[in-house]
Amino acid sequence: EAQVTQNPRYLITVTGKKLTVTCSQNMNHEYMSWYRQDPGLGLRQIYYSMNVEVTDKGDVPEGYKVSRKEKRNFPLILESPSPNQTSLYFCASSRLDRPEFPQHFGDGTRLSIL
Amino acid sequence: SQQGEEDPQALSIQEGENATMNCSYKTSINNLQWYRQNSGRGLVHLILIRSNEREKHSGRLRVTLDTSKKSSSLLITASRAADTASYFCALLDYAGGTSYGKLTFGQGTILTVHP
C-alpha cells in the first residue's frame, strides 16, 4: 500500500530536549516536505527536498533541521525545542517529474513542548 | 509566497444540500488543488485544476477556476454526513526555480453536514 509513515504520532516533551520525527515513503517519490499546522494559520511549509542531499527552506524553517540521506526518508529534527514549536506536523511526498501531481500526506505528528 | 484565502471559514448544512467553498489568490498560478482533512488526520488530495482549465468534475465534486478573478470554487453536490471535514485549497506558484514543486495552502473551510 502506498503510504507516508510518520513516527511518533504523539509526543510530549520538554524545552531543550532534542527530538527527531521520522518520515518514510514507499512510493519512490523524489519530493518530500514538512508542514506544520496551527489553528488560524493553516499549513505552513517548514522544509522541502527535491531529491537525496537536496533540501531547501520553506516559509517557517527557524528552529528546525532536516536531512535527506536516502530517497525514502526525510526526518525532521528539533535540536532545542521550544513551546512555540508545539503544533501538528505533517510530512508529504510527491513525484517531481510532473510537479502538479498531488502530495501524499502522512497522518501527522502532534508535538507538545512543555 | 502567496496563500489562498478561503471563504467561508465554516459552513454548516443538512445532508442532501450542496456545499460551495471558495478560494481566492493574488498572483499567477500553475495549478490549484483541493484537499480534504478529516479531524486529526492527514490531508487527502481531491482534485486538481490547471491554470488553462475552467471546470473539472470528479464524482460529486465540481471545481471551477476563474483566472481573471483569481478565484476557484469547490462544489460538493448532494452532501453526506461523511463529507464533514476541513477543505483546503493549495496553490502551485507559476514561476519555476525556487517555487518549483512548492504548494501553499489556504486556511481551510470547516464543513459540517448534519444527518
PDB file of C-alpha atoms in Angstrom:
ATOM      1  CA  GLU A   1       0.000   0.000   0.000  1.00  0.00           C
ATOM      2  CA  ALA A   2       1.341   3.405  -0.979  1.00  0.00           C
ATOM      3  CA  GLN A   3       1.856   5.462   2.129  1.00  0.00           C
ATOM      4  CA  VAL A   4       3.752   8.098   4.039  1.00  0.00           C
ATOM      5  CA  THR A   5       4.574   6.984   7.574  1.00  0.00           C
ATOM      6  CA  GLN A   6       5.384   9.355  10.391  1.00  0.00           C
ATOM      7  CA  ASN A   7       6.650   8.475  13.849  1.00  0.00           C
ATOM      8  CA  PRO A   8       5.834   9.157  16.559  1.00  0.00           C
ATOM      9  CA  ARG A   9       2.183  10.106  16.184  1.00  0.00           C
ATOM     10  CA  TYR A  10       2.145  11.868  19.531  1.00  0.00           C
ATOM     11  CA  LEU A  11       4.960  13.244  21.664  1.00  0.00           C
ATOM     12  CA  ILE A  12       5.043  15.324  24.822  1.00  0.00           C
ATOM     13  CA  THR A  13       8.479  16.549  25.777  1.00  0.00           C
ATOM     14  CA  VAL A  14      10.268  19.398  27.499  1.00  0.00           C
ATOM     15  CA  THR A  15      12.022  22.510  26.280  1.00  0.00           C
ATOM     16  CA  GLY A  16      15.546  21.922  25.030  1.00  0.00           C
ATOM     17  CA  LYS A  17      15.421  18.159  24.683  1.00  0.00           C
ATOM     18  CA  LYS A  18      16.431  17.250  21.133  1.00  0.00           C
ATOM     19  CA  LEU A  19      13.888  15.231  19.199  1.00  0.00           C
ATOM     20  CA  THR A  20      13.506  13.704  15.759  1.00  0.00           C
ATOM     21  CA  VAL A  21      10.296  12.996  13.887  1.00  0.00           C
ATOM     22  CA  THR A  22      10.794  10.386  11.216  1.00  0.00           C
ATOM     23  CA  CYS A  23       9.078  10.279   7.830  1.00  0.00           C
ATOM     24  CA  SER A  24       9.266   7.454   5.339  1.00  0.00           C
ATOM     25  CA  GLN A  25       7.531   6.941   1.990  1.00  0.00           C
ATOM     26  CA  ASN A  26       7.346   3.798  -0.133  1.00  0.00           C
ATOM     27  CA  MET A  27       6.380   5.386  -3.469  1.00  0.00           C
ATOM     28  CA  ASN A  28       9.896   6.240  -4.698  1.00  0.00           C
ATOM     29  CA  HIS A  29       8.962   9.932  -4.697  1.00  0.00           C
ATOM     30  CA  GLU A  30      11.687  12.473  -5.273  1.00  0.00           C
ATOM     31  CA  TYR A  31       9.939  15.337  -3.498  1.00  0.00           C
ATOM     32  CA  MET A  32       9.329  15.372   0.258  1.00  0.00           C
ATOM     33  CA  SER A  33       8.203  18.167   2.519  1.00  0.00           C
ATOM     34  CA  TRP A  34       7.381  19.050   6.113  1.00  0.00           C
ATOM     35  CA  TYR A  35       4.476  21.258   7.167  1.00  0.00           C
ATOM     36  CA  ARG A  36       3.174  22.474  10.474  1.00  0.00           C
ATOM     37  CA  GLN A  37      -0.495  23.161  11.060  1.00  0.00           C
ATOM     38  CA  ASP A  38      -1.662  25.686  13.632  1.00  0.00           C
ATOM     39  CA  PRO A  39      -5.188  26.989  14.320  1.00  0.00           C
ATOM     40  CA  GLY A  40      -5.961  30.049  12.219  1.00  0.00           C
ATOM     41  CA  LEU A  41      -2.708  29.760  10.274  1.00  0.00           C
ATOM     42  CA  GLY A  42      -3.384  26.777   8.043  1.00  0.00           C
ATOM     43  CA  LEU A  43      -0.472  24.655   6.832  1.00  0.00           C
ATOM     44  CA  ARG A  44       2.918  26.275   6.557  1.00  0.00           C
ATOM     45  CA  GLN A  45       5.890  24.646   4.900  1.00  0.00           C
ATOM     46  CA  ILE A  46       8.991  24.145   7.037  1.00  0.00           C
ATOM     47  CA  TYR A  47      11.483  22.478   4.697  1.00  0.00           C
ATOM     48  CA  TYR A  48      11.335  20.562   1.459  1.00  0.00           C
ATOM     49  CA  SER A  49      13.620  18.294  -0.532  1.00  0.00           C
ATOM     50  CA  MET A  50      13.703  17.672  -4.251  1.00  0.00           C
ATOM     51  CA  ASN A  51      15.981  14.649  -4.019  1.00  0.00           C
ATOM     52  CA  VAL A  52      18.698  12.984  -1.993  1.00  0.00           C
ATOM     53  CA  GLU A  53      21.049  15.558  -0.465  1.00  0.00           C
ATOM     54  CA  VAL A  54      18.935  18.438  -1.861  1.00  0.00           C
ATOM     55  CA  THR A  55      16.975  20.380   0.749  1.00  0.00           C
ATOM     56  CA  ASP A  56      15.687  23.931   0.983  1.00  0.00           C
ATOM     57  CA  LYS A  57      13.893  26.183   3.420  1.00  0.00           C
ATOM     58  CA  GLY A  58      10.162  26.671   3.324  1.00  0.00           C
ATOM     59  CA  ASP A  59       8.270  29.521   4.936  1.00  0.00           C
ATOM     60  CA  VAL A  60       8.995  28.764   8.603  1.00  0.00           C
ATOM     61  CA  PRO A  61      12.364  26.959   8.887  1.00  0.00           C
ATOM     62  CA  GLU A  62      13.654  28.583  12.093  1.00  0.00           C
ATOM     63  CA  GLY A  63      14.354  26.054  14.838  1.00  0.00           C
ATOM     64  CA  TYR A  64      14.226  23.028  12.539  1.00  0.00           C
ATOM     65  CA  LYS A  65      16.707  20.911  10.637  1.00  0.00           C
ATOM     66  CA  VAL A  66      16.222  18.211   8.033  1.00  0.00           C
ATOM     67  CA  SER A  67      18.337  15.704   6.177  1.00  0.00           C
ATOM     68  CA  ARG A  68      17.792  13.575   3.081  1.00  0.00           C
ATOM     69  CA  LYS A  69      20.393  10.837   3.006  1.00  0.00           C
ATOM     70  CA  GLU A  70      18.078   8.289   1.428  1.00  0.00           C
ATOM     71  CA  LYS A  71      15.268   8.812  -1.027  1.00  0.00           C
ATOM     72  CA  ARG A  72      12.600   7.257   1.167  1.00  0.00           C
ATOM     73  CA  ASN A  73      13.391   9.061   4.444  1.00  0.00           C
ATOM     74  CA  PHE A  74      13.140  12.714   5.425  1.00  0.00           C
ATOM     75  CA  PRO A  75      13.490  13.222   9.184  1.00  0.00           C
ATOM     76  CA  LEU A  76      12.616  16.492  10.916  1.00  0.00           C
ATOM     77  CA  ILE A  77      14.987  17.446  13.726  1.00  0.00           C
ATOM     78  CA  LEU A  78      14.303  19.883  16.538  1.00  0.00           C
ATOM     79  CA  GLU A  79      17.705  20.480  18.135  1.00  0.00           C
ATOM     80  CA  SER A  80      16.387  22.567  21.040  1.00  0.00           C
ATOM     81  CA  PRO A  81      12.588  22.510  21.039  1.00  0.00           C
ATOM     82  CA  SER A  82      10.657  25.431  22.456  1.00  0.00           C
ATOM     83  CA  PRO A  83       6.970  25.791  23.391  1.00  0.00           C
ATOM     84  CA  ASN A  84       6.213  27.781  20.205  1.00  0.00           C
ATOM     85  CA  GLN A  85       7.001  24.612  18.259  1.00  0.00           C
ATOM     86  CA  THR A  86       4.004  22.888  19.793  1.00  0.00           C
ATOM     87  CA  SER A  87       1.984  22.010  16.723  1.00  0.00           C
ATOM     88  CA  LEU A  88       0.635  19.325  14.417  1.00  0.00           C
ATOM     89  CA  TYR A  89       3.277  18.292  11.887  1.00  0.00           C
ATOM     90  CA  PHE A  90       2.765  16.640   8.517  1.00  0.00           C
ATOM     91  CA  CYS A  91       5.171  15.031   6.132  1.00  0.00           C
ATOM     92  CA  ALA A  92       4.228  14.813   2.456  1.00  0.00           C
ATOM     93  CA  SER A  93       5.745  13.408  -0.727  1.00  0.00           C
ATOM     94  CA  SER A  94       5.131  13.560  -4.451  1.00  0.00           C
ATOM     95  CA  ARG A  95       6.693  12.817  -7.810  1.00  0.00           C
ATOM     96  CA  LEU A  96       8.835  15.570  -9.248  1.00  0.00           C
ATOM     97  CA  ASP A  97       8.741  14.757 -12.940  1.00  0.00           C
ATOM     98  CA  ARG A  98       5.230  16.198 -13.127  1.00  0.00           C
ATOM     99  CA  PRO A  99       5.013  18.782 -10.358  1.00  0.00           C
ATOM    100  CA  GLU A 100       1.257  19.140 -10.500  1.00  0.00           C
ATOM    101  CA  PHE A 101       0.928  15.646  -9.113  1.00  0.00           C
ATOM    102  CA  PRO A 102      -0.786  15.589  -5.744  1.00  0.00           C
ATOM    103  CA  GLN A 103       1.017  15.499  -2.461  1.00  0.00           C
ATOM    104  CA  HIS A 104       0.600  12.366  -0.362  1.00  0.00           C
ATOM    105  CA  PHE A 105       0.400  13.136   3.338  1.00  0.00           C
ATOM    106  CA  GLY A 106       1.221  11.179   6.452  1.00  0.00           C
ATOM    107  CA  ASP A 107      -1.262  11.036   9.321  1.00  0.00           C
ATOM    108  CA  GLY A 108       0.536  13.685  11.324  1.00  0.00           C
ATOM    109  CA  THR A 109       2.592  14.019  14.482  1.00  0.00           C
ATOM    110  CA  ARG A 110       1.209  16.028  17.362  1.00  0.00           C
ATOM    111  CA  LEU A 111       4.061  17.593  19.334  1.00  0.00           C
ATOM    112  CA  SER A 112       3.659  19.267  22.701  1.00  0.00           C
ATOM    113  CA  ILE A 113       6.699  21.092  24.063  1.00  0.00           C
ATOM    114  CA  LEU A 114       6.358  21.990  27.737  1.00  0.00           C
TER     115      LEU A 114
ATOM    116  CA  SER B   1       4.864  33.073  -1.454  1.00  0.00           C
ATOM    117  CA  GLN B   2       1.152  33.643  -1.676  1.00  0.00           C
ATOM    118  CA  GLN B   3      -1.563  31.952   0.283  1.00  0.00           C
ATOM    119  CA  GLY B   4      -5.083  31.182  -0.819  1.00  0.00           C
ATOM    120  CA  GLU B   5      -7.853  32.820   1.165  1.00  0.00           C
ATOM    121  CA  GLU B   6     -10.831  30.596   1.717  1.00  0.00           C
ATOM    122  CA  ASP B   7     -14.410  31.565   2.246  1.00  0.00           C
ATOM    123  CA  PRO B   8     -16.418  30.793   4.271  1.00  0.00           C
ATOM    124  CA  GLN B   9     -14.298  29.765   7.254  1.00  0.00           C
ATOM    125  CA  ALA B  10     -17.087  27.437   8.370  1.00  0.00           C
ATOM    126  CA  LEU B  11     -20.157  26.018   6.662  1.00  0.00           C
ATOM    127  CA  SER B  12     -22.983  24.046   8.222  1.00  0.00           C
ATOM    128  CA  ILE B  13     -25.581  22.325   6.032  1.00  0.00           C
ATOM    129  CA  GLN B  14     -28.061  19.452   6.020  1.00  0.00           C
ATOM    130  CA  GLU B  15     -27.490  16.167   4.268  1.00  0.00           C
ATOM    131  CA  GLY B  16     -28.559  16.334   0.648  1.00  0.00           C
ATOM    132  CA  GLU B  17     -27.758  20.026   0.255  1.00  0.00           C
ATOM    133  CA  ASN B  18     -24.921  21.339  -1.884  1.00  0.00           C
ATOM    134  CA  ALA B  19     -21.814  22.869  -0.311  1.00  0.00           C
ATOM    135  CA  THR B  20     -19.786  25.574  -2.017  1.00  0.00           C
ATOM    136  CA  MET B  21     -16.371  26.742  -0.860  1.00  0.00           C
ATOM    137  CA  ASN B  22     -14.311  29.497  -2.426  1.00  0.00           C
ATOM    138  CA  CYS B  23     -10.609  30.218  -2.694  1.00  0.00           C
ATOM    139  CA  SER B  24      -9.076  33.499  -3.839  1.00  0.00           C
ATOM    140  CA  TYR B  25      -5.437  34.257  -4.550  1.00  0.00           C
ATOM    141  CA  LYS B  26      -3.267  37.177  -5.568  1.00  0.00           C
ATOM    142  CA  THR B  27      -0.696  36.178  -8.193  1.00  0.00           C
ATOM    143  CA  SER B  28      -0.472  33.834 -11.165  1.00  0.00           C
ATOM    144  CA  ILE B  29      -0.627  30.121 -10.516  1.00  0.00           C
ATOM    145  CA  ASN B  30       0.398  26.956 -12.338  1.00  0.00           C
ATOM    146  CA  ASN B  31      -2.407  24.939 -10.841  1.00  0.00           C
ATOM    147  CA  LEU B  32      -4.805  24.879  -7.918  1.00  0.00           C
ATOM    148  CA  GLN B  33      -5.526  21.796  -5.862  1.00  0.00           C
ATOM    149  CA  TRP B  34      -8.193  20.959  -3.311  1.00  0.00           C
ATOM    150  CA  TYR B  35      -7.542  18.744  -0.315  1.00  0.00           C
ATOM    151  CA  ARG B  36      -9.707  17.294   2.409  1.00  0.00           C
ATOM    152  CA  GLN B  37      -8.716  16.704   6.028  1.00  0.00           C
ATOM    153  CA  ASN B  38     -10.734  14.592   8.406  1.00  0.00           C
ATOM    154  CA  SER B  39     -10.335  15.551  12.039  1.00  0.00           C
ATOM    155  CA  GLY B  40      -6.873  14.659  13.307  1.00  0.00           C
ATOM    156  CA  ARG B  41      -5.753  13.045  10.053  1.00  0.00           C
ATOM    157  CA  GLY B  42      -3.526  13.910   7.140  1.00  0.00           C
ATOM    158  CA  LEU B  43      -4.711  15.744   4.052  1.00  0.00           C
ATOM    159  CA  VAL B  44      -6.054  13.803   1.112  1.00  0.00           C
ATOM    160  CA  HIS B  45      -5.887  15.130  -2.423  1.00  0.00           C
ATOM    161  CA  LEU B  46      -9.335  15.565  -4.027  1.00  0.00           C
ATOM    162  CA  ILE B  47      -8.943  17.299  -7.363  1.00  0.00           C
ATOM    163  CA  LEU B  48      -6.552  19.477  -9.353  1.00  0.00           C
ATOM    164  CA  ILE B  49      -7.335  22.156 -11.924  1.00  0.00           C
ATOM    165  CA  ARG B  50      -4.681  23.638 -14.176  1.00  0.00           C
ATOM    166  CA  SER B  51      -4.484  27.321 -14.989  1.00  0.00           C
ATOM    167  CA  ASN B  52      -5.710  26.712 -18.559  1.00  0.00           C
ATOM    168  CA  GLU B  53      -8.797  24.820 -17.388  1.00  0.00           C
ATOM    169  CA  ARG B  54     -12.087  26.367 -16.315  1.00  0.00           C
ATOM    170  CA  GLU B  55     -14.003  23.456 -14.828  1.00  0.00           C
ATOM    171  CA  LYS B  56     -13.390  19.881 -13.702  1.00  0.00           C
ATOM    172  CA  HIS B  57     -15.593  17.179 -12.276  1.00  0.00           C
ATOM    173  CA  SER B  58     -14.864  14.165 -10.112  1.00  0.00           C
ATOM    174  CA  GLY B  59     -17.874  12.253  -8.811  1.00  0.00           C
ATOM    175  CA  ARG B  60     -19.871  14.668  -6.649  1.00  0.00           C
ATOM    176  CA  LEU B  61     -17.116  17.287  -6.816  1.00  0.00           C
ATOM    177  CA  ARG B  62     -17.059  20.189  -9.228  1.00  0.00           C
ATOM    178  CA  VAL B  63     -14.216  22.677  -9.323  1.00  0.00           C
ATOM    179  CA  THR B  64     -14.186  25.921 -11.266  1.00  0.00           C
ATOM    180  CA  LEU B  65     -11.312  28.306 -11.857  1.00  0.00           C
ATOM    181  CA  ASP B  66     -11.578  31.915 -12.950  1.00  0.00           C
ATOM    182  CA  THR B  67      -8.058  33.208 -13.554  1.00  0.00           C
ATOM    183  CA  SER B  68      -9.323  36.710 -14.404  1.00  0.00           C
ATOM    184  CA  LYS B  69     -10.850  36.962 -10.920  1.00  0.00           C
ATOM    185  CA  LYS B  70      -8.106  34.845  -9.369  1.00  0.00           C
ATOM    186  CA  SER B  71     -10.617  32.598  -7.669  1.00  0.00           C
ATOM    187  CA  SER B  72     -11.740  28.993  -7.529  1.00  0.00           C
ATOM    188  CA  SER B  73     -14.793  27.238  -6.151  1.00  0.00           C
ATOM    189  CA  LEU B  74     -15.309  23.714  -4.911  1.00  0.00           C
ATOM    190  CA  LEU B  75     -18.871  22.421  -5.079  1.00  0.00           C
ATOM    191  CA  ILE B  76     -19.901  19.227  -3.315  1.00  0.00           C
ATOM    192  CA  THR B  77     -23.303  18.102  -4.519  1.00  0.00           C
ATOM    193  CA  ALA B  78     -25.810  16.041  -2.529  1.00  0.00           C
ATOM    194  CA  SER B  79     -23.655  16.212   0.591  1.00  0.00           C
ATOM    195  CA  ARG B  80     -23.458  13.382   3.103  1.00  0.00           C
ATOM    196  CA  ALA B  81     -22.603  13.327   6.787  1.00  0.00           C
ATOM    197  CA  ALA B  82     -19.343  11.596   5.796  1.00  0.00           C
ATOM    198  CA  ASP B  83     -18.326  14.762   3.893  1.00  0.00           C
ATOM    199  CA  THR B  84     -17.842  16.510   7.240  1.00  0.00           C
ATOM    200  CA  ALA B  85     -14.206  17.635   7.186  1.00  0.00           C
ATOM    201  CA  SER B  86     -11.945  20.617   6.547  1.00  0.00           C
ATOM    202  CA  TYR B  87     -11.288  21.521   2.937  1.00  0.00           C
ATOM    203  CA  PHE B  88      -8.168  23.330   1.770  1.00  0.00           C
ATOM    204  CA  CYS B  89      -7.158  24.910  -1.478  1.00  0.00           C
ATOM    205  CA  ALA B  90      -3.462  24.753  -2.371  1.00  0.00           C
ATOM    206  CA  LEU B  91      -1.694  26.895  -4.936  1.00  0.00           C
ATOM    207  CA  LEU B  92       1.316  25.963  -7.044  1.00  0.00           C
ATOM    208  CA  ASP B  93       3.069  29.198  -7.949  1.00  0.00           C
ATOM    209  CA  TYR B  94       3.533  29.929 -11.621  1.00  0.00           C
ATOM    210  CA  ALA B  95       7.253  30.687 -11.611  1.00  0.00           C
ATOM    211  CA  GLY B  96       9.757  27.838 -11.625  1.00  0.00           C
ATOM    212  CA  GLY B  97      13.098  27.984  -9.901  1.00  0.00           C
ATOM    213  CA  THR B  98      12.774  28.011  -6.140  1.00  0.00           C
ATOM    214  CA  SER B  99       8.973  27.898  -6.396  1.00  0.00           C
ATOM    215  CA  TYR B 100       9.119  24.636  -8.269  1.00  0.00           C
ATOM    216  CA  GLY B 101       7.104  21.935  -6.512  1.00  0.00           C
ATOM    217  CA  LYS B 102       6.025  24.198  -3.646  1.00  0.00           C
ATOM    218  CA  LEU B 103       2.403  24.245  -2.657  1.00  0.00           C
ATOM    219  CA  THR B 104       0.939  26.960  -0.468  1.00  0.00           C
ATOM    220  CA  PHE B 105      -2.193  26.097   1.461  1.00  0.00           C
ATOM    221  CA  GLY B 106      -5.123  28.249   2.460  1.00  0.00           C
ATOM    222  CA  GLN B 107      -6.509  28.252   5.996  1.00  0.00           C
ATOM    223  CA  GLY B 108      -9.361  25.955   5.081  1.00  0.00           C
ATOM    224  CA  THR B 109     -13.144  25.764   5.306  1.00  0.00           C
ATOM    225  CA  ILE B 110     -14.672  23.618   8.026  1.00  0.00           C
ATOM    226  CA  LEU B 111     -17.691  21.818   6.577  1.00  0.00           C
ATOM    227  CA  THR B 112     -20.267  20.203   8.854  1.00  0.00           C
ATOM    228  CA  VAL B 113     -23.004  18.121   7.260  1.00  0.00           C
ATOM    229  CA  HIS B 114     -25.858  17.269   9.610  1.00  0.00           C
ATOM    230  CA  PRO B 115     -27.704  13.963   9.092  1.00  0.00           C
TER     231      PRO B 115
END
